Amino acid sequence: MTGIVEWYKDLMYNRCAPKTQDWFLVSEIGPLLIILVSYVYFSISAGPRYMKDKKPYELRNLMILHNFTQVLFSSYLVYEGLMSGWLYDYSYYCQPVDYSDNPQAIRMARAVHLYYMCKLIELLDTVFFVLRKKNRQISTLHVYHHTLMPICAWIGCKFLPNGHGTLLGLINCFIHIIMYTYYMLSSIGPQMNKYLWWKKYLTTLQLIQFCIIFVHSAQLLFNGCNYPIFITFLLMLNAAIFIYMFGSFYVQNYIKNEKRKADERNMAMRNNALNNKAE
């Protein structure tokens, strides 16, 4: 037990990025785990039970503000990610972590920390679903995604606040600009539905995102890059799990559902034709 405690202390205090050690919600993982356990408990148990005998809350204005804020944050993070390295200086082949006082490295670290904060703010997506009694939208994929991403962001901020792995955040923020724009428009009201035909392409973008991250991370196993192998495996595993889960979601909700709807339309047309012929 003493060895485990010493290993934990060494990991938390000696192997972390010194510049981010004292930043908000970074030094220890305990507060983050409390937030996430509370989030999962509220999402799948306490929240639905609380809302069972209540009318759904009307949160339109709050949701519009939340989604608009996320679009602004995501846009800013895309800009910072590009300006801090990925547009000019970073290598897509191998980009080690820079723990120095280099202003560019510090700038990327601050962007990673803001990304971490955004992952926590995004937990409100599920809270809104619960309060509006949209329990169908609280899927396993949804809860898993919103629980795991803050942990990944904390690991990045604590140990790897710049370098190769930050491409995940850059791509994720770009997709979130599109995704939260969609959410913002849909929260305005049903009159916007005719402009939201592109919903299924959001899932396609999510799949493309994790395919890119898987390949981008996998090359580190072969090119001798000075980047932690354990983190590389975590990035690949995370990407593979999300590819499977988003792929299953896409097949179930778009391919199979569209086939079922097409079969129902064909059946209805055949029934109408038979009825007309009988008359």
CSV table of C-alpha atoms in Angstrom, one decimal:
chain,number,residue,atom,x,y,z
A,1,MET,CA,0.0,0.0,0.0
A,2,THR,CA,2.9,2.3,0.8
A,3,GLY,CA,4.4,1.7,-2.6
A,4,ILE,CA,1.1,2.6,-4.3
A,5,VAL,CA,0.9,5.8,-2.3
A,6,GLU,CA,4.4,6.7,-3.2
A,7,TRP,CA,3.8,5.9,-6.9
A,8,TYR,CA,0.7,8.1,-6.9
A,9,LYS,CA,2.6,11.0,-5.2
A,10,ASP,CA,5.4,10.7,-7.7
A,11,LEU,CA,3.0,10.7,-10.6
A,12,MET,CA,0.9,13.6,-9.4
A,13,TYR,CA,3.8,15.9,-8.2
A,14,ASN,CA,7.0,14.9,-10.1
A,15,ARG,CA,5.9,13.7,-13.5
A,16,CYS,CA,3.3,16.4,-14.2
A,17,ALA,CA,3.7,19.6,-16.2
A,18,PRO,CA,5.0,22.1,-13.7
A,19,LYS,CA,3.4,25.1,-15.4
A,20,THR,CA,-0.2,23.8,-15.0
A,21,GLN,CA,0.2,22.1,-11.6
A,22,ASP,CA,-1.6,24.9,-9.7
A,23,TRP,CA,-4.3,25.8,-12.2
A,24,PHE,CA,-8.0,25.4,-11.4
A,25,LEU,CA,-9.1,21.8,-11.0
A,26,VAL,CA,-5.8,20.4,-12.3
A,27,SER,CA,-3.6,19.5,-9.3
A,28,GLU,CA,-5.7,16.6,-8.0
A,29,ILE,CA,-8.1,14.3,-9.9
A,30,GLY,CA,-10.4,13.9,-6.8
A,31,PRO,CA,-12.6,17.0,-7.4
A,32,LEU,CA,-13.0,16.0,-11.1
A,33,LEU,CA,-14.1,12.5,-10.1
A,34,ILE,CA,-16.6,13.9,-7.6
A,35,ILE,CA,-18.1,16.1,-10.4
A,36,LEU,CA,-18.3,13.2,-12.8
A,37,VAL,CA,-19.8,10.7,-10.3
A,38,SER,CA,-22.4,13.3,-9.4
A,39,TYR,CA,-23.1,13.9,-13.1
A,40,VAL,CA,-23.6,10.2,-13.9
A,41,TYR,CA,-25.8,9.7,-10.8
A,42,PHE,CA,-27.9,12.7,-11.6
A,43,SER,CA,-28.2,11.8,-15.3
A,44,ILE,CA,-29.3,8.2,-14.9
A,45,SER,CA,-30.9,8.1,-11.5
A,46,ALA,CA,-31.5,11.2,-9.4
A,47,GLY,CA,-32.6,13.5,-12.2
A,48,PRO,CA,-35.1,11.3,-13.9
A,49,ARG,CA,-36.6,10.4,-10.5
A,50,TYR,CA,-36.9,14.0,-9.5
A,51,MET,CA,-38.6,14.9,-12.8
A,52,LYS,CA,-40.9,11.8,-12.8
A,53,ASP,CA,-44.0,13.7,-11.6
A,54,LYS,CA,-43.1,17.1,-12.8
A,55,LYS,CA,-43.7,19.0,-16.0
A,56,PRO,CA,-40.7,19.6,-18.3
A,57,TYR,CA,-39.0,22.8,-17.7
A,58,GLU,CA,-39.0,25.5,-20.4
A,59,LEU,CA,-35.3,26.3,-20.8
A,60,ARG,CA,-35.3,27.8,-24.3
A,61,ASN,CA,-33.5,31.0,-23.6
A,62,LEU,CA,-31.0,29.4,-21.3
A,63,MET,CA,-30.2,26.7,-23.9
A,64,ILE,CA,-29.8,29.3,-26.6
A,65,LEU,CA,-27.3,31.2,-24.4
A,66,HIS,CA,-25.5,28.0,-23.4
A,67,ASN,CA,-25.1,26.8,-27.0
A,68,PHE,CA,-24.1,30.2,-28.3
A,69,THR,CA,-21.4,30.4,-25.6
A,70,GLN,CA,-20.1,27.0,-26.6
A,71,VAL,CA,-19.9,28.2,-30.2
A,72,LEU,CA,-17.8,31.2,-29.1
A,73,PHE,CA,-15.5,29.1,-26.8
A,74,SER,CA,-15.0,26.5,-29.5
A,75,SER,CA,-14.2,29.1,-32.1
A,76,TYR,CA,-11.7,30.8,-29.8
A,77,LEU,CA,-10.1,27.4,-29.1
A,78,VAL,CA,-9.7,26.6,-32.8
A,79,TYR,CA,-8.0,29.9,-33.3
A,80,GLU,CA,-5.7,29.4,-30.3
A,81,GLY,CA,-4.9,25.8,-31.3
A,82,LEU,CA,-3.9,27.0,-34.8
A,83,MET,CA,-2.0,30.0,-33.6
A,84,SER,CA,-0.2,28.1,-30.8
A,85,GLY,CA,1.3,25.6,-33.2
A,86,TRP,CA,-0.9,23.5,-35.5
A,87,LEU,CA,-1.1,26.1,-38.3
A,88,TYR,CA,2.6,27.0,-38.6
A,89,ASP,CA,5.1,25.2,-36.3
A,90,TYR,CA,3.7,21.8,-35.1
A,91,SER,CA,4.6,18.6,-36.9
A,92,TYR,CA,1.7,16.3,-37.8
A,93,TYR,CA,4.3,13.5,-37.9
A,94,CYS,CA,5.8,14.0,-34.4
A,95,GLN,CA,5.3,16.8,-31.9
A,96,PRO,CA,6.9,16.2,-28.5
A,97,VAL,CA,5.6,18.0,-25.4
A,98,ASP,CA,7.4,21.2,-24.5
A,99,TYR,CA,7.7,21.8,-20.7
A,100,SER,CA,9.8,24.9,-21.0
A,101,ASP,CA,8.9,28.6,-20.5
A,102,ASN,CA,8.4,29.0,-24.3
A,103,PRO,CA,5.5,31.5,-24.7
A,104,GLN,CA,4.1,29.3,-27.5
A,105,ALA,CA,4.1,26.3,-25.2
A,106,ILE,CA,2.4,28.3,-22.4
A,107,ARG,CA,-0.2,29.6,-24.8
A,108,MET,CA,-1.1,26.1,-25.9
A,109,ALA,CA,-1.3,25.0,-22.3
A,110,ARG,CA,-3.8,27.8,-21.5
A,111,ALA,CA,-5.9,26.7,-24.5
A,112,VAL,CA,-5.8,23.1,-23.2
A,113,HIS,CA,-7.0,24.3,-19.8
A,114,LEU,CA,-9.9,26.3,-21.3
A,115,TYR,CA,-10.7,23.1,-23.3
A,116,TYR,CA,-10.8,21.2,-20.0
A,117,MET,CA,-13.2,23.8,-18.6
A,118,CYS,CA,-15.4,23.6,-21.6
A,119,LYS,CA,-15.7,19.8,-21.2
A,120,LEU,CA,-17.1,20.4,-17.7
A,121,ILE,CA,-19.5,23.1,-19.0
A,122,GLU,CA,-20.8,20.6,-21.6
A,123,LEU,CA,-22.1,18.4,-18.8
A,124,LEU,CA,-25.0,20.9,-18.8
A,125,ASP,CA,-26.2,19.3,-22.0
A,126,THR,CA,-27.4,16.3,-20.1
A,127,VAL,CA,-28.8,18.4,-17.3
A,128,PHE,CA,-31.0,20.2,-19.8
A,129,PHE,CA,-32.1,16.8,-21.2
A,130,VAL,CA,-33.1,15.6,-17.8
A,131,LEU,CA,-35.0,18.8,-16.8
A,132,ARG,CA,-36.8,18.8,-20.2
A,133,LYS,CA,-37.6,15.1,-19.8
A,134,LYS,CA,-35.8,14.2,-23.0
A,135,ASN,CA,-34.6,10.9,-21.5
A,136,ARG,CA,-34.5,9.2,-24.8
A,137,GLN,CA,-31.5,11.4,-25.7
A,138,ILE,CA,-29.5,10.3,-22.6
A,139,SER,CA,-28.0,7.3,-24.3
A,140,THR,CA,-25.0,5.2,-23.1
A,141,LEU,CA,-22.9,6.9,-25.8
A,142,HIS,CA,-24.0,10.3,-24.6
A,143,VAL,CA,-23.2,9.7,-20.9
A,144,TYR,CA,-19.9,7.8,-21.7
A,145,HIS,CA,-18.7,10.6,-24.1
A,146,HIS,CA,-19.5,13.4,-21.6
A,147,THR,CA,-17.9,11.5,-18.8
A,148,LEU,CA,-14.7,10.4,-20.5
A,149,MET,CA,-13.8,13.6,-22.3
A,150,PRO,CA,-13.2,15.7,-19.1
A,151,ILE,CA,-10.9,12.9,-17.9
A,152,CYS,CA,-8.9,13.0,-21.1
A,153,ALA,CA,-8.8,16.8,-20.9
A,154,TRP,CA,-7.6,16.7,-17.3
A,155,ILE,CA,-4.8,14.2,-18.3
A,156,GLY,CA,-3.8,16.5,-21.1
A,157,CYS,CA,-3.8,19.6,-18.9
A,158,LYS,CA,-2.0,17.8,-16.0
A,159,PHE,CA,0.7,15.9,-17.9
A,160,LEU,CA,0.7,16.9,-21.6
A,161,PRO,CA,-0.5,20.5,-22.0
A,162,ASN,CA,0.9,20.8,-25.5
A,163,GLY,CA,2.4,18.7,-28.3
A,164,HIS,CA,1.0,15.8,-30.4
A,165,GLY,CA,-2.1,15.0,-28.5
A,166,THR,CA,-3.6,18.5,-28.7
A,167,LEU,CA,-4.7,17.8,-32.3
A,168,LEU,CA,-7.7,15.9,-30.7
A,169,GLY,CA,-8.8,19.1,-29.0
A,170,LEU,CA,-8.4,21.2,-32.1
A,171,ILE,CA,-10.5,18.9,-34.3
A,172,ASN,CA,-13.1,18.4,-31.5
A,173,CYS,CA,-13.6,22.1,-31.1
A,174,PHE,CA,-14.0,22.6,-34.8
A,175,ILE,CA,-16.8,20.0,-34.8
A,176,HIS,CA,-18.3,21.5,-31.8
A,177,ILE,CA,-18.7,24.8,-33.6
A,178,ILE,CA,-20.9,23.0,-36.1
A,179,MET,CA,-22.6,20.8,-33.4
A,180,TYR,CA,-23.5,23.7,-31.0
A,181,THR,CA,-24.7,25.8,-33.9
A,182,TYR,CA,-27.1,23.0,-34.7
A,183,TYR,CA,-28.2,22.8,-31.1
A,184,MET,CA,-28.7,26.5,-30.9
A,185,LEU,CA,-30.9,26.6,-34.0
A,186,SER,CA,-32.9,23.6,-32.8
A,187,SER,CA,-33.5,25.2,-29.4
A,188,ILE,CA,-35.1,28.3,-31.0
A,189,GLY,CA,-38.1,26.2,-31.9
A,190,PRO,CA,-39.8,23.9,-34.4
A,191,GLN,CA,-39.9,26.6,-37.1
A,192,MET,CA,-36.1,26.0,-37.5
A,193,ASN,CA,-36.5,22.3,-38.3
A,194,LYS,CA,-36.6,22.8,-42.1
A,195,TYR,CA,-33.0,24.2,-41.8
A,196,LEU,CA,-31.7,21.3,-39.8
A,197,TRP,CA,-31.6,18.5,-42.4
A,198,TRP,CA,-27.9,18.0,-41.8
A,199,LYS,CA,-28.2,16.4,-38.4
A,200,LYS,CA,-26.9,13.0,-39.4
A,201,TYR,CA,-23.7,14.6,-40.9
A,202,LEU,CA,-22.7,15.6,-37.3
A,203,THR,CA,-22.3,11.9,-36.5
A,204,THR,CA,-20.3,11.4,-39.7
A,205,LEU,CA,-18.0,14.2,-38.6
A,206,GLN,CA,-17.6,12.6,-35.2
A,207,LEU,CA,-16.6,9.4,-36.9
A,208,ILE,CA,-14.1,11.1,-39.2
A,209,GLN,CA,-12.7,12.9,-36.1
A,210,PHE,CA,-11.8,9.8,-34.2
A,211,CYS,CA,-10.5,8.0,-37.3
A,212,ILE,CA,-8.1,10.9,-37.8
A,213,ILE,CA,-7.0,10.8,-34.1
A,214,PHE,CA,-6.5,7.0,-34.3
A,215,VAL,CA,-4.2,7.3,-37.3
A,216,HIS,CA,-2.5,10.4,-36.0
A,217,SER,CA,-1.7,8.6,-32.7
A,218,ALA,CA,-0.9,5.2,-34.2
A,219,GLN,CA,2.0,6.6,-36.2
A,220,LEU,CA,3.8,7.4,-32.9
A,221,LEU,CA,4.3,3.7,-32.4
A,222,PHE,CA,6.5,3.5,-35.4
A,223,ASN,CA,8.3,6.8,-35.9
A,224,GLY,CA,10.4,7.0,-32.7
A,225,CYS,CA,8.7,10.2,-31.6
A,226,ASN,CA,9.5,11.3,-28.0
A,227,TYR,CA,5.9,11.1,-26.8
A,228,PRO,CA,4.6,8.8,-24.0
A,229,ILE,CA,3.7,5.4,-25.4
A,230,PHE,CA,1.1,4.8,-22.6
A,231,ILE,CA,-0.7,8.0,-23.6
A,232,THR,CA,-0.5,7.0,-27.2
A,233,PHE,CA,-2.2,3.7,-26.4
A,234,LEU,CA,-4.9,5.6,-24.4
A,235,LEU,CA,-5.6,7.9,-27.3
A,236,MET,CA,-5.9,5.0,-29.7
A,237,LEU,CA,-8.1,3.0,-27.4
A,238,ASN,CA,-10.3,6.1,-26.8
A,239,ALA,CA,-10.6,6.7,-30.5
A,240,ALA,CA,-11.4,3.1,-31.3
A,241,ILE,CA,-14.1,2.9,-28.6
A,242,PHE,CA,-15.7,6.1,-30.0
A,243,ILE,CA,-15.5,4.9,-33.6
A,244,TYR,CA,-17.4,1.8,-32.5
A,245,MET,CA,-20.0,3.6,-30.5
A,246,PHE,CA,-20.6,6.4,-33.0
A,247,GLY,CA,-20.6,3.9,-35.8
A,248,SER,CA,-23.2,1.7,-34.1
A,249,PHE,CA,-25.3,4.9,-33.4
A,250,TYR,CA,-25.1,5.9,-37.0
A,251,VAL,CA,-26.1,2.4,-38.3
A,252,GLN,CA,-29.0,2.1,-35.8
A,253,ASN,CA,-30.4,5.6,-36.2
A,254,TYR,CA,-29.8,6.4,-39.9
A,255,ILE,CA,-29.2,3.3,-41.9
A,256,LYS,CA,-31.6,0.9,-40.2
A,257,ASN,CA,-34.2,3.5,-39.4
A,258,GLU,CA,-34.2,4.9,-42.9
A,259,LYS,CA,-34.6,1.3,-44.3
A,260,ARG,CA,-37.5,0.7,-41.9
A,261,LYS,CA,-39.2,3.9,-42.9
A,262,ALA,CA,-38.7,3.1,-46.6
A,263,ASP,CA,-40.2,-0.4,-46.0
A,264,GLU,CA,-43.2,1.2,-44.2
A,265,ARG,CA,-43.8,3.6,-47.1
A,266,ASN,CA,-43.6,0.8,-49.6
A,267,MET,CA,-46.0,-1.3,-47.6
A,268,ALA,CA,-48.4,1.6,-47.3
A,269,MET,CA,-48.2,2.2,-51.1
A,270,ARG,CA,-48.9,-1.4,-51.8
A,271,ASN,CA,-51.9,-1.4,-49.4
A,272,ASN,CA,-53.3,1.7,-51.0
A,273,ALA,CA,-52.9,0.1,-54.5
A,274,LEU,CA,-54.7,-3.0,-53.4
A,275,ASN,CA,-57.5,-1.0,-51.8
A,276,ASN,CA,-57.9,1.1,-55.0
A,277,LYS,CA,-58.0,-2.1,-57.1
A,278,ALA,CA,-60.6,-3.7,-54.8
A,279,GLU,CA,-62.8,-0.6,-55.2
